[in-house]
């Protein structure tokens, strides 16, 4: 296959949907030489904050001279962003070659009734093959959903497990209590490794402690009371945490200070494991870490912020950030959600702050909640709402409504944020 043919194949595979379990991964990787066994991993699970912690750690490791792979989803602008080495996207030739091999192995599985790999499984295997080809020293790997039965959990060479903040999400797959969800998230913890965790709700924290005890793992948990000298800002923030004084980060959002503290605990764990991460590289890495779509400023006059708040926990932190950074400002929203998410919970937390809300649907995505249906749900909380026919229309309308000094917030499902940013970039005089 060439690159175009490989992308067509991947689009076809995406129609199979998703399943939890490792059988397909085992069958597929066995046919491809188990590339994951030649790699070392930092494995990250949790509900909110996974991507930010991944960004901090991969930036620091690359800056310290380690060839670092990172695997993430979803992406905002380019399909190839999912798989990166030292910040560079997978090249088209490698993608095509590895997808060709994966397609042949998948056909063999299907002929032998050994399973049909899903798109996330295929992409995960593609990442492993590429990271081995690129001879990565370390791979920072984010789970797709859950942990124990997530496709990424096929790995058995984890050096560090990181558990970001756990909250209620994907309940139909992971369980209807925080403890059940935490059991799944903690499933990435392998025997005799180092584990760091965000400060969790007591129910989740107990599950993580029990898992670490059972697996004979060391556990270090973020200590929120050790965060001092916090200076918030929507373009640059600073804080001190334990021995790390006056750390600067460019990621905005009140929650990013907590995410950065978790990443610092991970840095300390890696140092104890023998990774050479000088203070200068750590500071520089934190300051230049980028993570598009997480309270990212994408326009000015009016100020435009986009954020992937797609569940109640993320919506709560978004609400807190808006109140922290923009007290007294007039807020306009562009808002889109998947139908399988708790959109009523997100609406309850965020809608009361907005002067006007425009709902959208992610184009050509079967999981997207129609804009009209989402608008009806919003109207129960804030009657000043309209449904847009397209993301372009939503951006145009919001720019028409907002004056200089107002703030437009584009949030919800990450799946449409990339297109929304492109539309903002085409906004002429409105764009910063």
Tab-separated table of N, CA and C in Angstrom, residues 5-104:
chain	number	residue	atom	x	y	z
A	5	UNK	N	-3.610	4.670	0.154
A	5	UNK	CA	-4.284	3.372	0.291
A	5	UNK	C	-4.332	2.931	1.750
A	6	UNK	N	-3.254	3.213	2.480
A	6	UNK	CA	-3.220	2.850	3.899
A	6	UNK	C	-4.288	3.605	4.678
A	7	UNK	N	-4.482	4.892	4.360
A	7	UNK	CA	-5.508	5.669	5.051
A	7	UNK	C	-6.904	5.159	4.714
A	8	UNK	N	-7.116	4.753	3.469
A	8	UNK	CA	-8.410	4.170	3.088
A	8	UNK	C	-8.654	2.901	3.892
A	9	UNK	N	-7.625	2.071	4.011
A	9	UNK	CA	-7.753	0.827	4.784
A	9	UNK	C	-8.104	1.136	6.243
A	10	UNK	N	-7.414	2.121	6.834
A	10	UNK	CA	-7.681	2.471	8.228
A	10	UNK	C	-9.107	2.993	8.399
A	11	UNK	N	-9.594	3.753	7.432
A	11	UNK	CA	-10.976	4.230	7.490
A	11	UNK	C	-11.961	3.058	7.441
A	12	UNK	N	-11.645	2.051	6.639
A	12	UNK	CA	-12.506	0.860	6.561
A	12	UNK	C	-12.516	0.108	7.880
A	13	UNK	N	-11.339	-0.031	8.494
A	13	UNK	CA	-11.237	-0.744	9.775
A	13	UNK	C	-12.029	-0.025	10.860
A	14	UNK	N	-12.075	1.306	10.784
A	14	UNK	CA	-12.753	2.081	11.825
A	14	UNK	C	-14.240	1.749	11.917
A	15	UNK	N	-14.793	1.122	10.899
A	15	UNK	CA	-16.215	0.766	10.913
A	15	UNK	C	-16.521	-0.383	11.864
A	16	UNK	N	-15.472	-1.099	12.315
A	16	UNK	CA	-15.693	-2.233	13.210
A	16	UNK	C	-16.000	-1.812	14.638
A	17	UNK	N	-15.842	-0.521	14.955
A	17	UNK	CA	-16.127	-0.069	16.310
A	17	UNK	C	-15.012	-0.431	17.268
A	18	UNK	N	-15.324	-0.520	18.554
A	18	UNK	CA	-14.302	-0.811	19.558
A	18	UNK	C	-14.770	-1.909	20.496
A	19	UNK	N	-13.814	-2.669	21.009
A	19	UNK	CA	-14.098	-3.703	21.996
A	19	UNK	C	-13.023	-3.636	23.057
A	20	UNK	N	-13.358	-4.096	24.271
A	20	UNK	CA	-12.364	-4.201	25.322
A	20	UNK	C	-11.868	-5.641	25.386
A	21	UNK	N	-10.584	-5.811	25.652
A	21	UNK	CA	-9.993	-7.145	25.725
A	21	UNK	C	-8.682	-7.184	24.961
A	22	UNK	N	-7.861	-8.157	25.259
A	22	UNK	CA	-6.512	-8.221	24.699
A	22	UNK	C	-6.312	-9.370	23.722
A	23	UNK	N	-7.335	-10.160	23.441
A	23	UNK	CA	-7.172	-11.323	22.561
A	23	UNK	C	-6.732	-10.919	21.156
A	24	UNK	N	-7.409	-9.930	20.574
A	24	UNK	CA	-7.033	-9.482	19.235
A	24	UNK	C	-5.602	-8.961	19.199
A	25	UNK	N	-5.234	-8.195	20.214
A	25	UNK	CA	-3.879	-7.645	20.268
A	25	UNK	C	-2.841	-8.763	20.323
A	26	UNK	N	-3.128	-9.768	21.125
A	26	UNK	CA	-2.180	-10.888	21.261
A	26	UNK	C	-2.001	-11.595	19.926
A	27	UNK	N	-3.097	-11.865	19.248
A	27	UNK	CA	-3.048	-12.561	17.957
A	27	UNK	C	-2.311	-11.715	16.911
A	28	UNK	N	-2.642	-10.434	16.857
A	28	UNK	CA	-2.054	-9.563	15.835
A	28	UNK	C	-0.561	-9.364	16.072
A	29	UNK	N	-0.185	-9.111	17.306
A	29	UNK	CA	1.226	-8.862	17.614
A	29	UNK	C	2.077	-10.116	17.445
A	30	UNK	N	1.503	-11.274	17.763
A	30	UNK	CA	2.244	-12.528	17.547
A	30	UNK	C	2.626	-12.685	16.081
A	31	UNK	N	1.733	-12.271	15.195
A	31	UNK	CA	1.992	-12.397	13.754
A	31	UNK	C	2.993	-11.359	13.251
A	32	UNK	N	3.254	-10.338	14.069
A	32	UNK	CA	4.131	-9.244	13.634
A	32	UNK	C	5.421	-9.153	14.451
A	33	UNK	N	5.712	-10.213	15.187
A	33	UNK	CA	6.993	-10.276	15.893
A	33	UNK	C	7.031	-9.603	17.246
A	34	UNK	N	5.874	-9.237	17.791
A	34	UNK	CA	5.794	-8.628	19.126
A	34	UNK	C	6.779	-7.470	19.314
A	35	UNK	N	6.656	-6.422	18.508
A	35	UNK	CA	7.597	-5.294	18.617
A	35	UNK	C	7.575	-4.614	19.979
A	36	UNK	N	6.440	-4.684	20.677
A	36	UNK	CA	6.325	-4.007	21.972
A	36	UNK	C	7.304	-4.558	22.997
A	37	UNK	N	7.744	-5.799	22.821
A	37	UNK	CA	8.661	-6.404	23.795
A	37	UNK	C	10.071	-5.821	23.716
A	38	UNK	N	10.368	-5.096	22.637
A	38	UNK	CA	11.674	-4.466	22.481
A	38	UNK	C	11.664	-2.997	22.906
A	39	UNK	N	10.586	-2.577	23.563
A	39	UNK	CA	10.433	-1.177	23.963
A	39	UNK	C	10.212	-1.072	25.466
A	40	UNK	N	10.501	0.102	26.016
A	40	UNK	CA	10.202	0.397	27.416
A	40	UNK	C	9.141	1.491	27.460
A	41	UNK	N	8.234	1.385	28.426
A	41	UNK	CA	7.056	2.245	28.425
A	41	UNK	C	6.844	2.982	29.739
A	42	UNK	N	6.369	4.224	29.605
A	42	UNK	CA	5.667	4.916	30.677
A	42	UNK	C	4.197	4.840	30.292
A	43	UNK	N	3.403	4.176	31.099
A	43	UNK	CA	2.001	3.906	30.749
A	43	UNK	C	1.110	4.796	31.603
A	44	UNK	N	0.225	5.546	30.965
A	44	UNK	CA	-0.610	6.529	31.661
A	44	UNK	C	-2.085	6.184	31.499
A	45	UNK	N	-2.788	6.057	32.630
A	45	UNK	CA	-4.246	5.902	32.599
A	45	UNK	C	-4.866	6.987	33.465
A	46	UNK	N	-6.189	6.969	33.571
A	46	UNK	CA	-6.901	7.994	34.322
A	46	UNK	C	-8.037	8.534	33.473
A	47	UNK	N	-8.800	9.453	34.004
A	47	UNK	CA	-9.935	10.017	33.286
A	47	UNK	C	-9.591	11.371	32.674
A	48	UNK	N	-8.999	12.248	33.474
A	48	UNK	CA	-8.634	13.583	32.996
A	48	UNK	C	-7.183	13.889	33.342
A	49	UNK	N	-6.476	14.471	32.378
A	49	UNK	CA	-5.085	14.859	32.620
A	49	UNK	C	-4.056	13.955	31.979
A	50	UNK	N	-4.502	12.808	31.406
A	50	UNK	CA	-3.545	11.877	30.798
A	50	UNK	C	-2.697	12.551	29.725
A	51	UNK	N	-3.371	13.244	28.820
A	51	UNK	CA	-2.667	13.834	27.693
A	51	UNK	C	-1.690	14.914	28.118
A	52	UNK	N	-2.067	15.721	29.097
A	52	UNK	CA	-1.173	16.781	29.558
A	52	UNK	C	0.076	16.194	30.209
A	53	UNK	N	-0.108	15.183	31.040
A	53	UNK	CA	1.047	14.534	31.683
A	53	UNK	C	1.938	13.887	30.627
A	54	UNK	N	1.320	13.251	29.628
A	54	UNK	CA	2.083	12.681	28.514
A	54	UNK	C	2.909	13.764	27.826
A	55	UNK	N	2.310	14.926	27.605
A	55	UNK	CA	3.013	16.011	26.922
A	55	UNK	C	4.193	16.512	27.744
A	56	UNK	N	3.986	16.717	29.043
A	56	UNK	CA	5.098	17.153	29.905
A	56	UNK	C	6.247	16.147	29.865
A	57	UNK	N	5.927	14.866	30.096
A	57	UNK	CA	6.982	13.862	30.211
A	57	UNK	C	7.713	13.632	28.903
A	58	UNK	N	6.979	13.555	27.791
A	58	UNK	CA	7.646	13.297	26.514
A	58	UNK	C	8.519	14.481	26.110
A	59	UNK	N	8.079	15.711	26.418
A	59	UNK	CA	8.886	16.889	26.108
A	59	UNK	C	10.169	16.903	26.932
A	60	UNK	N	10.055	16.584	28.217
A	60	UNK	CA	11.235	16.550	29.093
A	60	UNK	C	12.210	15.461	28.651
A	61	UNK	N	11.704	14.273	28.377
A	61	UNK	CA	12.577	13.158	28.000
A	61	UNK	C	13.292	13.440	26.680
A	62	UNK	N	12.569	13.955	25.704
A	62	UNK	CA	13.215	14.312	24.433
A	62	UNK	C	14.292	15.368	24.644
A	63	UNK	N	13.983	16.373	25.457
A	63	UNK	CA	14.942	17.433	25.728
A	63	UNK	C	16.181	16.946	26.449
A	64	UNK	N	16.026	15.848	27.209
A	64	UNK	CA	17.161	15.288	27.944
A	64	UNK	C	17.971	14.308	27.098
A	65	UNK	N	17.571	14.139	25.831
A	65	UNK	CA	18.367	13.314	24.932
A	65	UNK	C	17.870	11.902	24.716
A	66	UNK	N	16.729	11.550	25.305
A	66	UNK	CA	16.165	10.217	25.093
A	66	UNK	C	15.271	10.246	23.848
A	67	UNK	N	15.462	9.277	22.969
A	67	UNK	CA	14.569	9.185	21.811
A	67	UNK	C	13.219	8.702	22.313
A	68	UNK	N	12.228	9.558	22.242
A	68	UNK	CA	10.967	9.350	22.948
A	68	UNK	C	9.801	9.232	21.984
A	69	UNK	N	9.106	8.106	22.056
A	69	UNK	CA	7.881	7.931	21.299
A	69	UNK	C	6.702	8.347	22.141
A	70	UNK	N	5.682	8.892	21.478
A	70	UNK	CA	4.449	9.156	22.217
A	70	UNK	C	3.258	8.791	21.346
A	71	UNK	N	2.276	8.187	22.009
A	71	UNK	CA	1.089	7.676	21.330
A	71	UNK	C	-0.122	8.256	22.032
A	72	UNK	N	-0.979	8.935	21.290
A	72	UNK	CA	-2.094	9.636	21.897
A	72	UNK	C	-3.293	9.646	20.962
A	73	UNK	N	-4.450	9.936	21.520
A	73	UNK	CA	-5.671	10.087	20.726
A	73	UNK	C	-6.692	10.823	21.578
A	74	UNK	N	-7.667	11.532	20.987
A	74	UNK	CA	-7.726	11.806	19.552
A	74	UNK	C	-6.791	12.944	19.191
A	75	UNK	N	-6.635	13.201	17.893
A	75	UNK	CA	-5.786	14.292	17.435
A	75	UNK	C	-6.660	15.414	16.881
A	76	UNK	N	-6.073	16.594	16.760
A	76	UNK	CA	-6.850	17.755	16.339
A	76	UNK	C	-6.686	18.113	14.869
A	77	UNK	N	-5.496	17.935	14.334
A	77	UNK	CA	-5.234	18.472	13.005
A	77	UNK	C	-4.810	17.429	11.986
A	78	UNK	N	-3.979	16.490	12.372
A	78	UNK	CA	-3.442	15.528	11.424
A	78	UNK	C	-3.554	14.127	12.004
A	79	UNK	N	-3.970	13.188	11.163
A	79	UNK	CA	-4.050	11.808	11.625
A	79	UNK	C	-2.709	11.340	12.177
A	80	UNK	N	-1.626	11.755	11.526
A	80	UNK	CA	-0.303	11.257	11.897
A	80	UNK	C	0.197	11.803	13.231
A	81	UNK	N	-0.526	12.769	13.814
A	81	UNK	CA	-0.170	13.264	15.151
A	81	UNK	C	-0.280	12.171	16.212
A	82	UNK	N	-1.078	11.149	15.954
A	82	UNK	CA	-1.287	10.094	16.952
A	82	UNK	C	0.017	9.447	17.383
A	83	UNK	N	0.957	9.350	16.437
A	83	UNK	CA	2.182	8.600	16.660
A	83	UNK	C	3.358	9.530	16.362
A	84	UNK	N	4.137	9.848	17.377
A	84	UNK	CA	5.233	10.805	17.222
A	84	UNK	C	6.506	10.284	17.875
A	85	UNK	N	7.643	10.700	17.334
A	85	UNK	CA	8.945	10.463	17.962
A	85	UNK	C	9.633	11.810	18.079
A	86	UNK	N	9.949	12.189	19.314
A	86	UNK	CA	10.573	13.488	19.594
A	86	UNK	C	9.796	14.630	18.930
A	87	UNK	N	8.477	14.539	18.999
A	87	UNK	CA	7.618	15.597	18.501
A	87	UNK	C	7.361	15.584	17.013
A	88	UNK	N	7.989	14.662	16.280
A	88	UNK	CA	7.792	14.567	14.834
A	88	UNK	C	6.776	13.471	14.521
A	89	UNK	N	5.801	13.792	13.681
A	89	UNK	CA	4.763	12.824	13.321
A	89	UNK	C	5.351	11.645	12.540
A	90	UNK	N	4.704	10.499	12.658
A	90	UNK	CA	5.095	9.335	11.859
A	90	UNK	C	5.104	9.725	10.383
A	91	UNK	N	6.161	9.303	9.663
A	91	UNK	CA	6.229	9.661	8.253
A	91	UNK	C	5.291	8.772	7.432
A	92	UNK	N	4.906	9.275	6.280
A	92	UNK	CA	3.907	8.594	5.454
A	92	UNK	C	4.400	7.240	4.951
A	93	UNK	N	5.704	7.149	4.633
A	93	UNK	CA	6.242	5.895	4.098
A	93	UNK	C	6.207	4.797	5.149
A	94	UNK	N	6.607	5.114	6.374
A	94	UNK	CA	6.577	4.115	7.443
A	94	UNK	C	5.147	3.704	7.761
A	95	UNK	N	4.245	4.690	7.806
A	95	UNK	CA	2.845	4.369	8.078
A	95	UNK	C	2.321	3.386	7.037
A	96	UNK	N	2.580	3.664	5.771
A	96	UNK	CA	2.081	2.796	4.705
A	96	UNK	C	2.669	1.392	4.802
A	97	UNK	N	3.984	1.305	5.066
A	97	UNK	CA	4.642	-0.007	5.140
A	97	UNK	C	4.105	-0.830	6.303
A	98	UNK	N	3.952	-0.202	7.466
A	98	UNK	CA	3.482	-0.947	8.636
A	98	UNK	C	2.004	-1.313	8.520
A	99	UNK	N	1.204	-0.421	7.950
A	99	UNK	CA	-0.221	-0.746	7.761
A	99	UNK	C	-0.363	-1.915	6.780
A	100	UNK	N	0.488	-1.966	5.774
A	100	UNK	CA	0.458	-3.093	4.840
A	100	UNK	C	0.696	-4.409	5.576
A	101	UNK	N	1.691	-4.422	6.460
A	101	UNK	CA	1.989	-5.632	7.237
A	101	UNK	C	0.841	-5.975	8.182
A	102	UNK	N	0.262	-4.950	8.790
A	102	UNK	CA	-0.860	-5.183	9.707
A	102	UNK	C	-2.060	-5.749	8.953
A	103	UNK	N	-2.336	-5.227	7.752
A	103	UNK	CA	-3.469	-5.704	6.956
A	103	UNK	C	-3.310	-7.180	6.608
A	104	UNK	N	-2.100	-7.572	6.263
A	104	UNK	CA	-1.850	-8.990	5.937
A	104	UNK	C	-2.059	-9.867	7.166
